[in-house]
XYZ file of C-alpha atoms in Angstrom:
150
model
C 4.120 -7.099 18.748
C 5.296 -3.957 16.999
C 7.814 -1.964 19.050
C 8.117 1.834 18.776
C 11.435 1.369 16.922
C 9.898 -1.077 14.440
C 6.965 1.280 13.907
C 9.333 4.183 13.199
C 11.370 2.085 10.755
C 8.262 0.749 8.981
C 6.789 4.239 8.582
C 10.142 5.517 7.261
C 10.070 2.816 4.572
C 6.489 3.711 3.665
C 7.289 7.428 3.570
C 10.243 6.898 1.194
C 8.397 4.809 -1.405
C 5.818 5.780 -4.020
C 4.618 2.421 -5.327
C 3.569 -0.885 -3.848
C 2.646 -4.253 -5.222
C -0.659 -5.534 -3.909
C -1.816 -9.144 -4.114
C -5.538 -9.796 -3.944
C -7.465 -13.047 -4.110
C -9.187 -13.679 -7.434
C -12.479 -15.539 -7.634
C -10.794 -18.451 -9.455
C -8.371 -18.952 -6.552
C -5.312 -17.401 -8.167
C -3.622 -14.411 -6.594
C -3.477 -11.213 -8.621
C -0.502 -8.912 -8.059
C -0.576 -5.351 -9.375
C 1.461 -2.233 -8.772
C -0.200 0.970 -7.585
C 1.003 4.319 -6.318
C 0.119 4.939 -2.691
C 0.284 7.360 0.193
C 0.382 6.690 3.890
C -0.502 8.406 7.117
C 1.687 6.550 9.567
C 0.856 2.884 9.146
C -2.427 3.605 7.334
C -1.822 2.932 3.620
C -4.086 4.394 0.927
C -4.406 3.802 -2.800
C -6.926 4.545 -5.502
C -8.147 2.467 -8.426
C -11.003 2.336 -10.875
C -14.078 1.162 -8.975
C -14.641 -1.657 -11.494
C -11.031 -2.866 -11.593
C -10.260 -6.493 -10.890
C -8.504 -5.616 -7.624
C -11.515 -3.588 -6.431
C -13.795 -6.527 -7.198
C -11.394 -8.931 -5.496
C -11.277 -6.780 -2.344
C -15.084 -6.483 -2.275
C -15.265 -10.273 -2.186
C -12.221 -10.934 0.071
C -10.581 -8.030 1.939
C -7.394 -9.955 2.773
C -4.426 -8.468 0.928
C -0.675 -8.690 0.930
C 1.547 -5.823 -0.183
C 5.271 -5.430 -0.814
C 7.166 -2.142 -0.696
C 10.874 -1.589 -1.278
C 12.700 1.675 -0.736
C 14.809 2.904 -3.629
C 18.396 1.646 -3.342
C 21.649 1.674 -5.298
C 23.397 -1.235 -3.563
C 22.129 -4.491 -2.107
C 23.702 -3.450 1.183
C 21.044 -0.702 1.388
C 17.910 -2.762 0.657
C 15.014 -2.038 3.001
C 11.439 -3.073 2.489
C 8.297 -4.438 4.040
C 5.819 -7.151 3.205
C 2.513 -6.457 4.912
C -0.534 -8.659 5.318
C -3.744 -6.953 6.269
C -7.262 -5.928 5.376
C -8.329 -3.449 2.696
C -11.542 -1.496 2.870
C -13.114 0.977 0.490
C -13.388 4.480 1.880
C -16.812 6.100 2.069
C -16.374 8.707 4.817
C -16.156 12.179 3.199
C -13.787 13.485 5.888
C -11.360 10.597 5.456
C -11.586 10.882 1.650
C -10.767 14.592 1.886
C -7.810 13.906 4.171
C -6.439 11.234 1.852
C -7.012 13.470 -1.180
C -4.908 16.208 0.423
C -2.112 13.729 1.220
C -2.220 12.436 -2.365
C -2.088 15.935 -3.879
C 0.903 16.681 -1.646
C 2.828 13.573 -2.701
C 1.654 13.435 -6.321
C 0.897 16.996 -7.508
C 0.437 15.667 -11.059
C -2.915 14.259 -9.929
C -4.405 17.709 -10.578
C -4.097 17.249 -14.323
C -5.988 13.930 -14.139
C -8.665 14.968 -11.615
C -11.545 15.310 -14.103
C -10.699 12.036 -15.832
C -10.403 10.271 -12.480
C -13.775 11.642 -11.374
C -15.464 10.370 -14.547
C -13.732 7.013 -14.167
C -15.479 6.405 -10.845
C -12.347 6.009 -8.788
C -12.428 4.111 -5.517
C -10.100 4.847 -2.598
C -8.958 2.062 -0.282
C -7.256 1.917 3.098
C -5.036 -0.997 4.054
C -4.763 -1.742 7.754
C -1.666 -3.810 8.520
C -1.989 -6.898 10.696
C 1.406 -8.551 10.173
C 4.649 -7.028 8.899
C 7.812 -8.668 7.670
C 10.606 -6.105 7.533
C 13.631 -6.656 5.301
C 16.753 -4.689 6.236
C 20.041 -5.569 4.544
C 21.819 -2.796 6.476
C 21.599 -5.289 9.379
C 23.090 -8.071 7.237
C 22.284 -9.931 4.038
C 18.717 -11.281 4.170
C 17.984 -9.844 7.637
C 14.223 -9.947 8.334
C 11.971 -9.330 11.306
C 8.373 -10.498 11.592
C 5.888 -8.771 13.883
C 2.194 -8.171 14.373
C 0.589 -4.755 14.507
């Protein structure tokens, strides 16, 4: 089970990164991995995509996802990252969408210049709820990992 220290370290990794790679399950059985920008509110992870994208269709059919996030680093001795397995769901609640929109504008102010295009493109916002986390922390030694449930 996730300890307070592991939670703090996981959130710090999420806070420091801008992009994640998400793997979704395609209808033909192959996994599809794509990179998206994201924001987080603690352990809640949010990303947007075109509502008709392959990943949106994959999630509608099977909400199980796996994501990988690595903090920026200059030396292998500094590598920190997380691999998270969980469930993704499309957001529909106006209050949650507004909250996530404010977080996104704060982290990515350039969104303002794309707002009209994004609105016309029928964007969909998703929340990933972590169920299992594998934390990679080379500051604790080469290849050091910890696995825990949320």
